[in-house]
mmCIF file of C-alpha atoms in Angstrom:
data_model
loop_
_atom_site.group_PDB
_atom_site.id
_atom_site.type_symbol
_atom_site.label_atom_id
_atom_site.label_comp_id
_atom_site.label_asym_id
_atom_site.label_seq_id
_atom_site.Cartn_x
_atom_site.Cartn_y
_atom_site.Cartn_z
ATOM 1 C CA MET W 126 -33.882 8.540 78.029
ATOM 2 C CA CYS W 127 -37.111 9.227 76.164
ATOM 3 C CA ALA W 128 -36.973 12.929 77.057
ATOM 4 C CA ILE W 129 -33.343 13.137 75.918
ATOM 5 C CA TYR W 130 -34.094 11.412 72.616
ATOM 6 C CA ASN W 131 -37.095 13.650 71.979
ATOM 7 C CA ALA W 132 -34.969 16.726 72.717
ATOM 8 C CA PHE W 133 -32.214 15.510 70.366
ATOM 9 C CA VAL W 134 -34.713 15.098 67.531
ATOM 10 C CA ARG W 135 -36.619 18.306 68.285
ATOM 11 C CA GLU W 136 -33.376 20.320 68.550
ATOM 12 C CA VAL W 137 -31.835 18.509 65.547
ATOM 13 C CA PHE W 138 -28.847 17.350 67.568
ATOM 14 C CA VAL W 139 -26.686 14.258 67.239
ATOM 15 C CA PRO W 140 -23.765 14.018 69.690
ATOM 16 C CA SER W 141 -20.457 13.879 67.824
ATOM 17 C CA ARG W 142 -19.481 10.675 69.658
ATOM 18 C CA TRP W 143 -22.612 9.071 68.202
ATOM 19 C CA LYS W 144 -21.327 9.835 64.694
ATOM 20 C CA GLU W 145 -18.108 7.904 65.210
ATOM 21 C CA ALA W 146 -17.668 4.307 64.153
ATOM 22 C CA ASN W 147 -15.059 1.681 64.760
ATOM 23 C CA VAL W 148 -14.991 -0.389 61.580
ATOM 24 C CA VAL W 149 -14.261 -4.017 62.337
ATOM 25 C CA PRO W 150 -13.419 -6.296 59.415
ATOM 26 C CA VAL W 151 -15.459 -9.497 59.799
ATOM 27 C CA PRO W 152 -14.337 -12.513 57.755
ATOM 28 C CA LYS W 153 -16.795 -13.820 55.149
ATOM 29 C CA VAL W 154 -14.800 -17.042 54.890
ATOM 30 C CA GLN W 155 -12.331 -18.799 57.187
ATOM 31 C CA PRO W 156 -9.510 -18.178 56.845
ATOM 32 C CA PRO W 157 -9.718 -14.908 54.901
ATOM 33 C CA ARG W 158 -7.177 -14.764 52.059
ATOM 34 C CA ALA W 159 -7.843 -11.400 50.407
ATOM 35 C CA VAL W 160 -8.724 -8.214 52.253
ATOM 36 C CA LYS W 161 -11.183 -6.863 49.643
ATOM 37 C CA ALA W 162 -12.886 -10.140 48.821
ATOM 38 C CA ASP W 163 -12.955 -11.980 52.118
ATOM 39 C CA LEU W 164 -13.635 -9.284 54.731
ATOM 40 C CA ARG W 165 -16.871 -7.394 55.397
ATOM 41 C CA PRO W 166 -16.552 -4.034 57.192
ATOM 42 C CA ILE W 167 -19.018 -3.619 60.052
ATOM 43 C CA SER W 168 -19.379 -0.205 61.717
ATOM 44 C CA LEU W 169 -19.704 -0.390 65.468
ATOM 45 C CA THR W 170 -21.440 2.708 66.798
ATOM 46 C CA ALA W 171 -22.676 3.802 70.225
ATOM 47 C CA THR W 172 -25.505 1.675 71.612
ATOM 48 C CA LEU W 173 -27.557 4.727 72.617
ATOM 49 C CA ALA W 174 -27.202 6.036 69.060
ATOM 50 C CA LYS W 175 -28.457 2.737 67.628
ATOM 51 C CA LEU W 176 -31.531 2.888 69.852
ATOM 52 C CA LEU W 177 -32.398 6.413 68.691
ATOM 53 C CA GLU W 178 -31.775 5.326 65.083
ATOM 54 C CA THR W 179 -34.335 2.558 65.624
ATOM 55 C CA PHE W 180 -36.966 5.106 66.652
ATOM 56 C CA VAL W 181 -36.162 7.494 63.787
ATOM 57 C CA GLY W 182 -36.114 4.582 61.342
ATOM 58 C CA SER W 183 -39.584 3.491 62.487
ATOM 59 C CA TRP W 184 -40.883 7.076 62.096
ATOM 60 C CA ILE W 185 -39.473 7.173 58.567
ATOM 61 C CA LEU W 186 -41.126 3.851 57.714
ATOM 62 C CA GLU W 187 -44.447 5.074 59.152
ATOM 63 C CA HIS W 188 -44.346 7.972 56.701
ATOM 64 C CA ILE W 189 -42.986 6.280 53.585
ATOM 65 C CA GLY W 190 -44.029 2.643 54.076
ATOM 66 C CA SER W 191 -47.006 2.971 51.752
ATOM 67 C CA SER W 192 -44.720 4.456 49.060
ATOM 68 C CA LEU W 193 -42.455 1.402 49.006
ATOM 69 C CA ASP W 194 -42.842 -1.205 46.300
ATOM 70 C CA ASP W 195 -44.483 -4.427 47.497
ATOM 71 C CA ARG W 196 -41.421 -6.251 46.201
ATOM 72 C CA GLN W 197 -39.008 -4.289 48.415
ATOM 73 C CA TYR W 198 -37.401 -6.960 50.542
ATOM 74 C CA GLY W 199 -34.111 -5.468 51.648
ATOM 75 C CA ALA W 200 -33.795 -3.484 54.865
ATOM 76 C CA LEU W 201 -37.314 -4.195 56.072
ATOM 77 C CA ARG W 202 -38.257 -6.043 59.219
ATOM 78 C CA GLN W 203 -39.554 -9.571 58.580
ATOM 79 C CA ARG W 204 -38.411 -9.472 54.944
ATOM 80 C CA SER W 205 -35.329 -11.152 53.553
ATOM 81 C CA THR W 206 -33.580 -12.414 50.464
ATOM 82 C CA THR W 207 -35.423 -15.700 51.014
ATOM 83 C CA HIS W 208 -38.742 -13.877 50.629
ATOM 84 C CA ALA W 209 -37.430 -12.201 47.473
ATOM 85 C CA LEU W 210 -36.383 -15.569 46.009
ATOM 86 C CA VAL W 211 -39.729 -17.196 46.814
ATOM 87 C CA ASP W 212 -41.592 -14.264 45.218
ATOM 88 C CA MET W 213 -39.356 -14.386 42.156
ATOM 89 C CA LEU W 214 -39.788 -18.161 41.742
ATOM 90 C CA HIS W 215 -43.551 -17.788 42.110
ATOM 91 C CA HIS W 216 -43.679 -15.224 39.298
ATOM 92 C CA TRP W 217 -41.394 -17.301 37.077
ATOM 93 C CA HIS W 218 -43.483 -20.447 37.548
ATOM 94 C CA ALA W 219 -46.708 -18.529 36.959
ATOM 95 C CA ALA W 220 -45.302 -17.101 33.708
ATOM 96 C CA VAL W 221 -44.068 -20.503 32.521
ATOM 97 C CA ASP W 222 -47.455 -22.075 33.364
ATOM 98 C CA LYS W 223 -49.076 -19.462 31.078
ATOM 99 C CA SER W 224 -46.476 -20.122 28.338
ATOM 100 C CA GLN W 225 -45.073 -16.639 28.824
ATOM 101 C CA SER W 226 -41.415 -15.791 28.618
ATOM 102 C CA VAL W 227 -39.365 -14.743 31.616
ATOM 103 C CA HIS W 228 -36.806 -11.952 31.379
ATOM 104 C CA MET W 229 -34.532 -11.046 34.228
ATOM 105 C CA VAL W 230 -31.682 -8.725 35.055
ATOM 106 C CA PHE W 231 -29.616 -9.057 38.206
ATOM 107 C CA VAL W 232 -27.686 -6.060 39.490
ATOM 108 C CA ASP W 233 -25.175 -6.080 42.303
ATOM 109 C CA PHE W 234 -24.351 -2.611 43.601
ATOM 110 C CA ALA W 235 -20.762 -2.937 44.777
ATOM 111 C CA LYS W 236 -19.984 -0.885 47.872
ATOM 112 C CA ALA W 237 -23.567 0.433 47.931
ATOM 113 C CA PHE W 238 -23.346 1.709 51.524
ATOM 114 C CA ASP W 239 -20.111 3.542 50.721
ATOM 115 C CA HIS W 240 -21.612 5.446 47.792
ATOM 116 C CA VAL W 241 -24.809 6.848 49.295
ATOM 117 C CA ASN W 242 -24.935 10.494 48.223
ATOM 118 C CA HIS W 243 -26.284 12.462 51.183
ATOM 119 C CA SER W 244 -27.794 15.238 49.036
ATOM 120 C CA ILE W 245 -29.748 12.745 46.930
ATOM 121 C CA LEU W 246 -30.909 10.862 50.042
ATOM 122 C CA VAL W 247 -32.137 14.046 51.739
ATOM 123 C CA ALA W 248 -33.844 15.229 48.523
ATOM 124 C CA LYS W 249 -35.626 11.863 48.305
ATOM 125 C CA PHE W 250 -36.807 12.207 51.913
ATOM 126 C CA VAL W 251 -38.219 15.657 51.106
ATOM 127 C CA GLU W 252 -39.851 14.310 47.924
ATOM 128 C CA LEU W 253 -41.476 11.519 49.944
ATOM 129 C CA GLY W 254 -42.957 14.095 52.310
ATOM 130 C CA LEU W 255 -41.084 13.257 55.489
ATOM 131 C CA PRO W 256 -41.671 15.792 58.270
ATOM 132 C CA ASP W 257 -39.114 18.604 58.279
ATOM 133 C CA VAL W 258 -37.822 17.708 61.747
ATOM 134 C CA ILE W 259 -36.918 14.174 60.606
ATOM 135 C CA VAL W 260 -35.223 15.457 57.438
ATOM 136 C CA ARG W 261 -33.215 17.990 59.430
ATOM 137 C CA TRP W 262 -32.260 15.365 62.038
ATOM 138 C CA MET W 263 -31.113 13.023 59.251
ATOM 139 C CA CYS W 264 -28.931 15.844 57.883
ATOM 140 C CA ALA W 265 -27.354 16.213 61.326
ATOM 141 C CA PHE W 266 -26.950 12.416 61.546
ATOM 142 C CA LEU W 267 -25.164 12.267 58.166
ATOM 143 C CA GLN W 268 -22.805 15.226 58.437
ATOM 144 C CA ASP W 269 -19.437 15.242 60.178
ATOM 145 C CA ARG W 270 -19.241 11.455 60.486
ATOM 146 C CA ARG W 271 -15.909 9.777 61.019
ATOM 147 C CA GLN W 272 -14.608 6.266 61.291
ATOM 148 C CA ARG W 273 -11.495 4.305 62.052
ATOM 149 C CA VAL W 274 -10.516 0.689 61.586
ATOM 150 C CA LYS W 275 -10.124 -1.503 64.647
ATOM 151 C CA ILE W 276 -8.317 -4.827 64.483
ATOM 152 C CA GLY W 277 -7.845 -6.349 67.900
ATOM 153 C CA ASP W 278 -6.453 -3.563 70.082
ATOM 154 C CA VAL W 279 -4.972 -1.628 67.149
ATOM 155 C CA LEU W 280 -6.786 1.494 65.921
ATOM 156 C CA SER W 281 -6.174 3.472 62.735
ATOM 157 C CA ASP W 282 -6.372 7.261 62.524
ATOM 158 C CA TRP W 283 -9.823 8.811 62.135
ATOM 159 C CA LEU W 284 -11.143 9.278 58.590
ATOM 160 C CA HIS W 285 -13.779 11.963 57.943
ATOM 161 C CA LEU W 286 -16.591 10.779 55.673
ATOM 162 C CA VAL W 287 -18.270 12.878 52.987
ATOM 163 C CA ALA W 288 -20.606 10.204 51.593
ATOM 164 C CA GLY W 289 -21.926 6.806 52.475
ATOM 165 C CA MET W 290 -23.721 5.283 55.414
ATOM 166 C CA PRO W 291 -22.205 3.290 58.257
ATOM 167 C CA GLN W 292 -22.718 -0.436 57.765
ATOM 168 C CA GLY W 293 -24.381 -1.888 60.803
ATOM 169 C CA PRO W 294 -26.643 0.823 62.268
ATOM 170 C CA ILE W 295 -30.393 0.565 61.858
ATOM 171 C CA LEU W 296 -30.766 3.559 59.505
ATOM 172 C CA ALA W 297 -28.415 1.962 57.029
ATOM 173 C CA HIS W 298 -30.820 -0.843 56.347
#
């Protein structure tokens, strides 16, 4: 498998079946009452694809990890929203202890995964100095993706994607 994965990356190849996702709506609450508010779409992709994504994701982090802000908590191994909250509370308490004011802005990016612009993402990878082979492989990974909705045994027609990232795979985190 290692030789196949290395060849896929070296040759900038992603099998088309690995770029297909069955989107399964997972309830946020039981029972769900509204489709938009109470269901979270999860993209189920090929297991072999997820494993390769793990390797590519770790290579990307090796190259850009030092460029990330120390307060980046999302999408990183052993970091979570709990860590972000603890860090935020620490800074608030420290400011209050010094009689300083605390200003905050909270932003929720609705449908963030669905709005990832591939051109901007690739340009950012280039700007961060990722090796050309990884950038080119990511381009192959992002283009010609398609998905369909699966509920029980019922499948929708395929939808071709022009933006966004599948929710669920490693590289989307």
